[in-house]
Amino acid sequence: MAAQVQIYDTLEDAMGAARGDSHSDVINPCPYRVYKRRWYILAVYCLLAFNQGVIWNTWGPLKDAMQSAYSWGNFEFGMLPNWAPIGFVIALAPSLIIVNRCGLKVACLSGASLMAVGTVAPCFLAQSASFTEAFTIVCHIDALFCGLSCPVAMALPPALSAVWFPPGERILSTSVATLSNYVGSAFSFQFGHLFVKNSTNTTVEDIRQSVAHLLYLECGLAFFSLLLFVAYFPAKPKLPSSASAQVNRLSFRDSLAQLIGRGDNGGTCFALWSACLAYSIVAGVNGGFLAAFNLNVETLGASVAQADAAGFWSVLSAGLVCLPVALLSGRLRNRLRPCLLILLLLSGVAYLCFSLTCLGILPTWPSLIFATSCAGCVFLYSAVPFFFELAADLAYPAPESVICGFLTLGNNLVAMAFLGVVTGGVGVDKAGRMLWINWTMAAVCFAALLALLVAPARLRRNLADVAAESGDLLGEGDGKCEGEGEGEAIVSNDRDSLLPST
């Protein structure tokens, strides 16, 4: 027997149906369901986000080789990663409108297409000594196309989680999808040195050929990702994954009006903007911090290999630690703010120790520099999914894609300004060091913590799901029905089936 589901226009309509209002039409034999294919959907999206991270951070780890073979200078190494926030700002509004009107599949297809098309031209010009300037130009174009796909790769994890995953798995899903982009940036440190060698015996022709091989790999991954989206990537499941997913989201225009004008008694508007500000400054500065990580650490006497190893293990260790944190947080999804405060505090302390080490106040051991930078990255990246989920809960029923689009917009604007300062060589001391970057990274962690500390608020989306779990939102029926597919997990309407397993 096929299950019928009532889709409500507002949360108030759903609550009215639960109260038994005469005008309500409650159909509640099987309100929500979880599909096993959600993990495949997540994996396909993660490959897209991973590719975007790899392409964005292609050139920083190849600094010496690109200087030798293509005569690139600080402008190229500062401007190429800066195209990502520029492209993000340009493509944000169109991408969010596509998501709201056409769904996740069309949005992801557009992002994957932009990424794939942008990677083609650099492959054919990398080996030619006659087209060095043309190669540099198409690398900037490729970086811009990669930036235009940023809204899809960075702002959609909470939307995908809300559509396909139950409440107890949303933070885990958002963590995996978000970290795949950062892990891509981390692996680009290794991809670069795996393909491109730059020693005393390496000729310019060898460097150009190895750069071309690296670009072929990136192009192949981009087109493979596009093929997966074309083959199978449903916009949404047949049945919603949770009670909050049953409420129709606001339109893009209404979401903007809500963001600007809502100030209810619970302080939601103030809390939402505080969360947006906190995420923007800490994630934006961290993006610039990582993009300039090689330049920063090399001025402290570290070799290129040491700098790349520190960057790689910082991001990779963040991914390894974040997943257990996300698994634990599924049981604490109504404690998003306290978890965020703890992670920001730990990150700020770690980056403060990193700054003191770089100044020589603490012992300047390479292992200590490595450990403090890794710790700061681990705690900060673990906090990013909590930021996304907190903002989505505060702004509900605004679409998760719109809310997180605004978070990542602020992130990219801050990163763009930060990289502009780095590209301009501002703040370099007589020894060629850029120590102000380290102090700024520590300071923004504590600033974000303070912004969240003064703005407590109710988690609206979480309250809706909790009400449904307790039977207050959609009625007291047993909620059980027949499945529609072999091997699919059925989630009923009773409280125990939705709570995380113990």
Coordinates of C-alpha atoms in Angstrom, one line a residue:
M1 CA 0.0 0.0 0.0
A2 CA 1.5 3.3 -1.1
A3 CA 1.9 5.9 1.7
Q4 CA 0.4 9.3 1.4
V5 CA 2.1 12.3 3.0
Q6 CA 0.7 15.7 3.8
I7 CA 3.0 18.6 2.8
Y8 CA 2.3 21.7 4.8
D9 CA 2.8 25.2 3.6
T10 CA 3.9 26.4 7.1
L11 CA 4.9 25.0 10.4
E12 CA 1.8 26.7 11.9
D13 CA -0.4 24.7 9.5
A14 CA 1.2 21.5 10.6
M15 CA 0.7 22.4 14.3
G16 CA -2.9 23.3 13.6
A17 CA -3.4 19.9 12.1
A18 CA -1.9 18.3 15.2
R19 CA -4.4 20.2 17.4
G20 CA -7.3 18.8 15.3
D21 CA -8.4 22.1 13.7
S22 CA -11.5 21.5 11.6
H23 CA -9.9 22.9 8.4
S24 CA -6.9 20.6 8.7
D25 CA -6.6 17.6 6.5
V26 CA -4.1 15.2 8.1
I27 CA -3.0 12.2 6.2
N28 CA -0.6 10.3 8.4
P29 CA -0.2 6.6 7.7
C30 CA 3.6 7.0 7.0
P31 CA 4.9 10.5 7.4
Y32 CA 8.6 10.0 6.6
R33 CA 11.1 7.4 5.5
V34 CA 14.8 6.9 5.2
Y35 CA 16.4 5.5 2.0
K36 CA 19.6 3.5 1.9
R37 CA 20.5 5.2 -1.4
R38 CA 21.1 8.4 0.6
W39 CA 24.7 7.3 1.1
Y40 CA 25.2 7.0 -2.6
I41 CA 23.7 10.5 -3.1
L42 CA 26.1 11.8 -0.5
A43 CA 29.1 10.1 -2.1
V44 CA 28.4 11.6 -5.5
Y45 CA 28.1 15.1 -4.0
C46 CA 31.3 14.6 -2.0
L47 CA 33.2 13.8 -5.2
L48 CA 32.0 17.2 -6.7
A49 CA 33.1 19.0 -3.5
F50 CA 36.4 17.1 -3.4
N51 CA 37.2 18.1 -7.0
Q52 CA 36.4 21.7 -6.3
G53 CA 38.9 21.7 -3.4
V54 CA 41.6 20.1 -5.5
I55 CA 41.3 22.5 -8.4
W56 CA 41.1 25.5 -6.1
N57 CA 44.4 24.7 -4.4
T58 CA 46.3 23.3 -7.4
W59 CA 49.0 26.0 -7.7
G60 CA 50.0 26.9 -4.2
P61 CA 51.9 23.6 -3.6
L62 CA 53.7 24.0 -7.0
K63 CA 55.1 27.4 -6.3
D64 CA 58.8 26.7 -7.1
A65 CA 58.0 24.6 -10.1
M66 CA 55.6 27.2 -11.6
Q67 CA 58.2 29.9 -11.0
S68 CA 60.8 27.9 -12.9
A69 CA 58.7 26.8 -15.8
Y70 CA 56.2 29.6 -16.3
S71 CA 57.8 32.6 -14.5
W72 CA 54.9 33.0 -12.2
G73 CA 55.2 35.5 -9.3
N74 CA 53.3 36.4 -6.1
F75 CA 50.5 38.0 -8.1
E76 CA 49.6 34.7 -9.8
F77 CA 49.8 32.7 -6.5
G78 CA 47.7 35.3 -4.7
M79 CA 45.2 35.9 -7.5
L80 CA 44.5 32.3 -8.7
P81 CA 43.0 31.2 -5.3
N82 CA 41.2 34.6 -5.1
W83 CA 39.1 33.8 -8.1
A84 CA 37.2 31.3 -6.0
P85 CA 35.6 33.9 -3.7
I86 CA 35.1 36.3 -6.7
G87 CA 33.3 33.6 -8.7
F88 CA 31.3 32.6 -5.6
V89 CA 29.9 36.1 -5.2
I90 CA 29.0 36.2 -8.9
A91 CA 27.2 32.9 -8.9
L92 CA 25.6 32.8 -5.5
A93 CA 22.2 34.3 -6.3
P94 CA 21.7 32.4 -9.6
S95 CA 22.8 29.1 -7.9
L96 CA 20.3 29.5 -5.0
I97 CA 17.5 30.4 -7.3
I98 CA 18.2 27.2 -9.4
V99 CA 18.2 25.1 -6.2
N100 CA 14.9 26.5 -5.0
R101 CA 13.1 26.3 -8.4
C102 CA 14.7 23.2 -10.0
G103 CA 16.1 21.2 -7.1
L104 CA 19.4 19.7 -6.1
K105 CA 20.0 17.7 -9.3
V106 CA 19.9 20.7 -11.7
A107 CA 22.1 22.8 -9.4
C108 CA 24.7 20.1 -9.0
L109 CA 24.7 19.4 -12.7
S110 CA 25.4 23.1 -13.4
G111 CA 28.2 23.2 -10.9
A112 CA 29.8 20.0 -12.2
S113 CA 29.5 21.2 -15.8
L114 CA 31.2 24.5 -15.0
M115 CA 34.0 22.7 -13.3
A116 CA 34.5 20.2 -16.1
V117 CA 34.5 22.8 -18.9
G118 CA 37.0 25.0 -17.1
T119 CA 39.6 22.2 -16.8
V120 CA 39.8 21.4 -20.5
A121 CA 41.8 24.3 -22.0
P122 CA 44.8 24.3 -19.5
C123 CA 45.5 20.6 -20.3
F124 CA 46.3 21.4 -24.0
L125 CA 48.5 24.5 -23.3
A126 CA 50.5 23.4 -20.4
Q127 CA 53.3 21.7 -22.4
S128 CA 53.7 24.4 -25.1
A129 CA 56.5 26.8 -24.6
S130 CA 55.0 29.1 -27.3
F131 CA 51.8 29.6 -25.3
T132 CA 53.1 30.4 -21.8
E133 CA 51.1 33.6 -21.5
A134 CA 48.0 31.9 -23.0
F135 CA 48.4 29.1 -20.4
T136 CA 48.5 31.6 -17.6
I137 CA 45.3 33.3 -18.9
V138 CA 43.4 30.0 -19.2
C139 CA 44.5 29.0 -15.7
H140 CA 42.9 32.2 -14.4
I141 CA 39.8 31.4 -16.5
D142 CA 39.8 27.8 -15.0
A143 CA 40.1 29.3 -11.5
L144 CA 37.1 31.5 -12.2
F145 CA 35.0 28.6 -13.5
C146 CA 35.9 26.7 -10.4
G147 CA 34.8 29.7 -8.4
L148 CA 31.5 29.8 -10.2
S149 CA 30.9 26.3 -9.0
C150 CA 31.7 27.2 -5.4
P151 CA 28.1 27.9 -4.3
V152 CA 27.1 24.3 -5.3
A153 CA 30.2 22.8 -3.7
M154 CA 30.1 24.8 -0.5
A155 CA 26.5 25.9 0.3
L156 CA 24.4 22.8 -0.4
P157 CA 25.5 20.2 2.3
P158 CA 22.8 21.3 4.8
A159 CA 20.2 21.3 2.0
L160 CA 21.2 17.8 0.9
S161 CA 21.1 16.6 4.5
A162 CA 17.7 18.1 5.2
V163 CA 16.2 16.4 2.1
W164 CA 17.8 12.9 2.3
F165 CA 18.8 12.3 6.0
P166 CA 16.8 12.0 9.3
P167 CA 17.5 14.5 12.1
G168 CA 19.9 12.2 13.9
E169 CA 22.2 11.9 10.9
R170 CA 22.0 15.5 9.6
I171 CA 25.1 16.8 11.3
L172 CA 27.1 13.6 10.2
S173 CA 25.9 14.1 6.6
T174 CA 26.7 17.8 6.6
S175 CA 30.1 17.1 8.1
V176 CA 31.1 14.5 5.5
A177 CA 29.9 16.8 2.6
T178 CA 31.6 19.9 4.0
L179 CA 34.8 18.2 4.8
S180 CA 35.1 16.6 1.4
N181 CA 35.8 20.0 0.0
Y182 CA 38.5 20.6 2.6
V183 CA 40.0 17.2 2.1
G184 CA 40.3 17.9 -1.6
S185 CA 42.3 21.0 -0.8
A186 CA 44.5 18.9 1.5
F187 CA 45.1 16.2 -1.2
S188 CA 46.1 18.8 -3.7
F189 CA 49.3 19.3 -1.7
Q190 CA 50.1 15.6 -2.4
F191 CA 48.8 15.5 -6.0
G192 CA 51.1 18.4 -6.9
H193 CA 54.3 16.8 -5.6
L194 CA 53.3 13.3 -6.8
F195 CA 53.1 14.6 -10.4
V196 CA 55.3 17.6 -10.6
K197 CA 59.0 17.2 -9.7
N198 CA 61.3 20.2 -9.3
S199 CA 64.9 19.3 -8.6
T200 CA 68.3 20.4 -9.9
N201 CA 68.1 17.7 -12.6
T202 CA 64.5 18.5 -13.7
T203 CA 64.3 20.5 -17.0
V204 CA 61.6 23.1 -17.8
E205 CA 60.1 20.6 -20.4
D206 CA 59.8 17.9 -17.7
I207 CA 58.0 20.3 -15.4
R208 CA 55.6 21.4 -18.1
Q209 CA 54.9 17.8 -19.0
S210 CA 54.2 16.8 -15.4
V211 CA 52.0 19.8 -14.9
A212 CA 50.0 18.7 -18.0
H213 CA 49.6 15.2 -16.4
L214 CA 48.3 16.7 -13.2
L215 CA 45.8 18.8 -15.2
Y216 CA 44.7 15.7 -17.1
L217 CA 43.9 14.0 -13.8
E218 CA 41.9 17.0 -12.6
C219 CA 40.0 17.1 -15.9
G220 CA 39.2 13.4 -15.7
L221 CA 37.9 13.6 -12.2
A222 CA 35.7 16.6 -13.1
F223 CA 34.1 14.8 -16.1
F224 CA 33.7 11.6 -14.1
S225 CA 31.8 13.6 -11.4
L226 CA 29.6 15.1 -14.1
L227 CA 28.9 11.7 -15.6
L228 CA 27.7 10.4 -12.1
F229 CA 25.2 13.3 -11.8
V230 CA 23.9 12.7 -15.3
A231 CA 23.5 8.9 -14.7
Y232 CA 21.6 9.0 -11.4
F233 CA 21.1 11.8 -8.8
P234 CA 17.4 12.3 -7.8
A235 CA 16.4 15.8 -6.8
K236 CA 14.6 14.4 -3.7
P237 CA 13.2 11.1 -2.3
K238 CA 9.7 10.1 -2.9
L239 CA 8.9 10.4 0.8
P240 CA 10.4 13.1 3.1
S241 CA 13.1 12.1 5.5
S242 CA 11.8 14.0 8.6
A243 CA 8.9 16.0 9.9
S244 CA 10.6 19.3 9.2
A245 CA 11.2 18.2 5.6
Q246 CA 7.4 18.0 5.2
V247 CA 7.1 21.8 5.5
N248 CA 7.4 23.7 2.3
R249 CA 10.3 26.1 2.4
L250 CA 10.0 29.8 1.7
S251 CA 10.8 31.2 -1.7
F252 CA 14.1 32.9 -2.4
R253 CA 12.5 36.4 -2.2
D254 CA 10.6 35.5 1.0
S255 CA 13.8 34.1 2.5
L256 CA 15.6 37.4 1.9
A257 CA 12.8 39.3 3.5
Q258 CA 12.8 37.1 6.5
L259 CA 16.6 37.4 6.9
I260 CA 16.3 41.2 6.8
G261 CA 13.2 41.8 8.8
R262 CA 12.4 39.0 11.2
G263 CA 13.0 39.8 14.9
D264 CA 10.8 37.7 17.0
N265 CA 10.7 37.6 20.7
G266 CA 13.1 34.7 20.8
G267 CA 15.8 36.9 19.3
T268 CA 16.1 34.7 16.3
C269 CA 17.1 37.4 13.9
F270 CA 19.9 38.6 16.1
A271 CA 21.1 35.1 16.8
L272 CA 21.0 34.2 13.1
W273 CA 23.0 37.2 12.1
S274 CA 25.5 36.6 14.9
A275 CA 26.0 33.1 13.6
C276 CA 26.5 34.4 10.1
L277 CA 29.0 36.9 11.3
A278 CA 30.9 34.4 13.4
Y279 CA 31.1 31.9 10.6
S280 CA 32.1 34.5 8.0
I281 CA 35.0 35.9 9.9
V282 CA 36.4 32.6 11.1
A283 CA 36.0 30.6 8.0
G284 CA 37.0 33.5 5.6
V285 CA 40.2 34.2 7.5
N286 CA 41.0 30.5 7.7
G287 CA 40.5 30.1 3.9
G288 CA 43.0 32.9 3.3
F289 CA 45.3 31.5 6.1
L290 CA 45.4 28.1 4.3
A291 CA 45.9 29.6 0.8
A292 CA 48.9 31.6 2.1
F293 CA 50.1 28.8 4.4
N294 CA 53.1 27.9 2.2
L295 CA 54.2 31.6 2.0
N296 CA 53.7 32.0 5.7
V297 CA 55.5 28.9 6.9
E298 CA 58.4 29.2 4.5
T299 CA 59.2 32.6 5.9
L300 CA 59.7 30.9 9.2
G301 CA 62.4 28.7 7.8
A302 CA 60.4 25.6 6.8
S303 CA 61.1 23.9 3.5
V304 CA 58.4 23.5 0.8
A305 CA 58.1 19.9 1.6
Q306 CA 57.6 20.6 5.3
A307 CA 55.0 23.3 4.6
D308 CA 53.1 21.0 2.2
A309 CA 53.2 18.2 4.8
A310 CA 51.8 20.5 7.5
G311 CA 49.0 21.7 5.2
F312 CA 48.1 18.2 4.2
W313 CA 48.0 16.6 7.6
S314 CA 46.3 19.6 9.2
V315 CA 43.3 19.3 6.9
L316 CA 43.3 15.5 6.7
S317 CA 43.5 15.1 10.5
A318 CA 40.6 17.6 10.7
G319 CA 38.5 15.2 8.6
L320 CA 39.5 12.2 10.7
V321 CA 38.6 13.9 13.9
C322 CA 35.4 15.6 12.7
L323 CA 33.6 12.4 11.8
P324 CA 33.6 11.0 15.3
V325 CA 32.5 14.4 16.6
A326 CA 29.7 14.4 14.1
L327 CA 28.6 10.9 15.1
L328 CA 28.5 12.0 18.8
S329 CA 26.7 15.2 17.9
G330 CA 23.8 13.2 16.4
R331 CA 22.8 12.5 20.0
L332 CA 23.3 16.1 21.0
R333 CA 21.5 17.9 18.1
N334 CA 19.7 20.2 20.5
R335 CA 23.1 21.3 21.9
L336 CA 24.6 22.8 18.7
R337 CA 25.6 26.1 20.3
P338 CA 27.5 24.7 23.3
C339 CA 29.4 22.3 21.0
L340 CA 30.3 25.3 18.8
L341 CA 31.5 27.3 21.7
I342 CA 33.8 24.5 22.9
L343 CA 35.3 23.9 19.4
L344 CA 35.9 27.6 18.8
L345 CA 37.6 28.0 22.2
L346 CA 39.9 25.0 21.5
S347 CA 40.7 26.3 18.0
G348 CA 41.5 29.7 19.3
V349 CA 43.9 28.4 22.0
A350 CA 45.6 26.2 19.4
Y351 CA 46.2 29.0 17.0
L352 CA 47.3 31.3 19.8
C353 CA 50.0 28.7 20.7
F354 CA 50.9 28.5 17.0
S355 CA 51.4 32.3 16.9
L356 CA 53.5 32.3 20.1
T357 CA 55.7 29.5 18.6
C358 CA 56.2 31.4 15.4
L359 CA 57.3 34.4 17.5
G360 CA 59.8 32.4 19.5
I361 CA 58.0 32.9 22.8
L362 CA 57.3 29.2 22.8
P363 CA 60.0 26.7 21.6
T364 CA 60.3 26.9 17.8
W365 CA 60.4 23.2 17.3
P366 CA 59.0 22.1 13.9
S367 CA 57.0 19.4 15.7
L368 CA 55.3 22.1 17.9
I369 CA 54.5 24.3 14.9
F370 CA 53.1 21.2 13.1
A371 CA 51.1 20.1 16.1
T372 CA 49.5 23.5 16.9
S373 CA 48.6 24.2 13.3
C374 CA 47.0 20.8 13.0
A375 CA 45.1 21.2 16.3
G376 CA 43.7 24.6 15.3
C377 CA 42.6 23.2 11.9
V378 CA 41.0 20.1 13.5
F379 CA 38.9 22.0 16.0
L380 CA 37.9 24.7 13.5
Y381 CA 36.9 22.4 10.7
S382 CA 34.9 20.3 13.2
A383 CA 33.0 23.5 14.0
V384 CA 32.0 24.2 10.4
P385 CA 29.1 21.7 10.1
F386 CA 27.8 22.9 13.5
F387 CA 27.7 26.4 12.1
F388 CA 25.7 25.3 9.0
E389 CA 23.2 23.2 11.1
L390 CA 22.8 26.0 13.7
A391 CA 22.0 28.6 11.0
A392 CA 19.6 26.2 9.3
D393 CA 17.7 25.5 12.5
L394 CA 17.5 29.2 13.4
A395 CA 16.2 30.3 10.0
Y396 CA 13.7 27.4 9.5
P397 CA 11.5 27.3 7.4
A398 CA 13.8 29.3 5.1
P399 CA 15.6 26.9 2.7
E400 CA 18.8 25.5 4.0
S401 CA 20.6 26.3 0.7
V402 CA 19.7 30.0 1.0
I403 CA 20.8 30.3 4.6
C404 CA 24.1 28.5 4.1
G405 CA 24.6 30.4 0.9
F406 CA 24.6 33.6 2.9
L407 CA 27.0 32.0 5.4
T408 CA 29.4 31.1 2.6
L409 CA 29.0 34.5 0.9
G410 CA 30.3 36.1 4.0
N411 CA 33.1 33.6 4.2
N412 CA 34.2 34.3 0.6
L413 CA 34.0 38.0 1.0
V414 CA 36.2 37.9 4.0
A415 CA 38.6 35.5 2.3
M416 CA 38.7 37.7 -0.8
A417 CA 39.6 40.7 1.3
F418 CA 42.2 38.7 3.3
L419 CA 43.9 37.3 0.2
G420 CA 43.9 40.8 -1.4
V421 CA 45.9 42.0 1.6
V422 CA 48.3 39.0 1.3
T423 CA 48.7 39.5 -2.4
G424 CA 49.5 43.2 -1.9
G425 CA 52.4 42.2 0.5
V426 CA 50.9 44.2 3.4
G427 CA 52.4 43.5 6.8
V428 CA 55.6 41.8 5.8
D429 CA 58.4 42.5 8.3
K430 CA 62.1 43.0 7.6
A431 CA 62.7 39.3 7.8
G432 CA 60.0 38.6 5.2
R433 CA 57.6 37.1 7.6
M434 CA 53.8 37.6 7.7
L435 CA 53.2 36.9 11.4
W436 CA 50.1 39.1 11.5
I437 CA 48.3 36.2 9.7
N438 CA 48.8 33.9 12.7
W439 CA 47.6 36.5 15.2
T440 CA 44.5 37.3 13.0
M441 CA 43.6 33.6 12.9
A442 CA 43.7 33.3 16.6
A443 CA 41.8 36.5 17.2
V444 CA 38.9 35.7 14.9
C445 CA 38.3 32.4 16.7
F446 CA 37.8 34.2 20.0
A447 CA 35.7 36.9 18.2
A448 CA 33.4 34.2 16.7
L449 CA 33.1 32.7 20.2
L450 CA 32.0 36.0 21.6
A451 CA 29.5 36.6 18.9
L452 CA 27.8 33.3 19.6
L453 CA 28.0 33.7 23.3
V454 CA 25.8 36.8 23.4
A455 CA 23.2 35.5 21.0
P456 CA 21.3 32.5 22.4
A457 CA 18.1 31.4 20.5
R458 CA 15.6 28.6 20.0
L459 CA 16.4 26.0 17.4
R460 CA 13.2 26.2 15.3
R461 CA 13.8 23.2 13.0
N462 CA 14.9 21.0 15.8
L463 CA 11.8 21.9 17.8
A464 CA 9.6 20.9 14.9
D465 CA 11.3 17.5 14.6
V466 CA 11.2 16.9 18.4
A467 CA 7.5 17.8 18.4
A468 CA 6.9 15.2 15.7
E469 CA 8.9 12.6 17.5
S470 CA 6.8 13.0 20.6
G471 CA 3.6 12.8 18.6
D472 CA 2.6 16.5 19.0
L473 CA 3.0 17.6 15.4
L474 CA 1.5 14.9 13.2
G475 CA -0.8 13.0 15.5
E476 CA -0.5 9.9 17.8
G477 CA -0.8 7.1 15.2
D478 CA 1.7 4.3 15.1
G479 CA 2.9 5.7 11.7
K480 CA 3.7 2.3 10.3
C481 CA 3.1 1.3 6.7
E482 CA 4.4 -1.0 4.0
G483 CA 7.7 -0.3 2.3
E484 CA 8.0 0.7 -1.3
G485 CA 11.3 -1.0 -2.0
E486 CA 13.3 -4.1 -1.1
G487 CA 16.0 -3.4 1.5
E488 CA 14.8 0.1 2.4
A489 CA 14.8 1.3 5.9
I490 CA 11.4 2.5 7.2
V491 CA 11.2 5.1 9.8
S492 CA 7.9 5.3 11.6
N493 CA 6.2 8.1 13.4
D494 CA 6.8 6.8 16.9
R495 CA 9.4 8.6 19.1
D496 CA 11.9 5.7 19.5
S497 CA 12.3 5.1 15.8
L498 CA 13.6 8.6 15.2
L499 CA 15.9 9.0 18.1
P500 CA 19.5 8.1 17.7
S501 CA 20.2 4.5 18.6
T502 CA 21.9 3.9 21.9

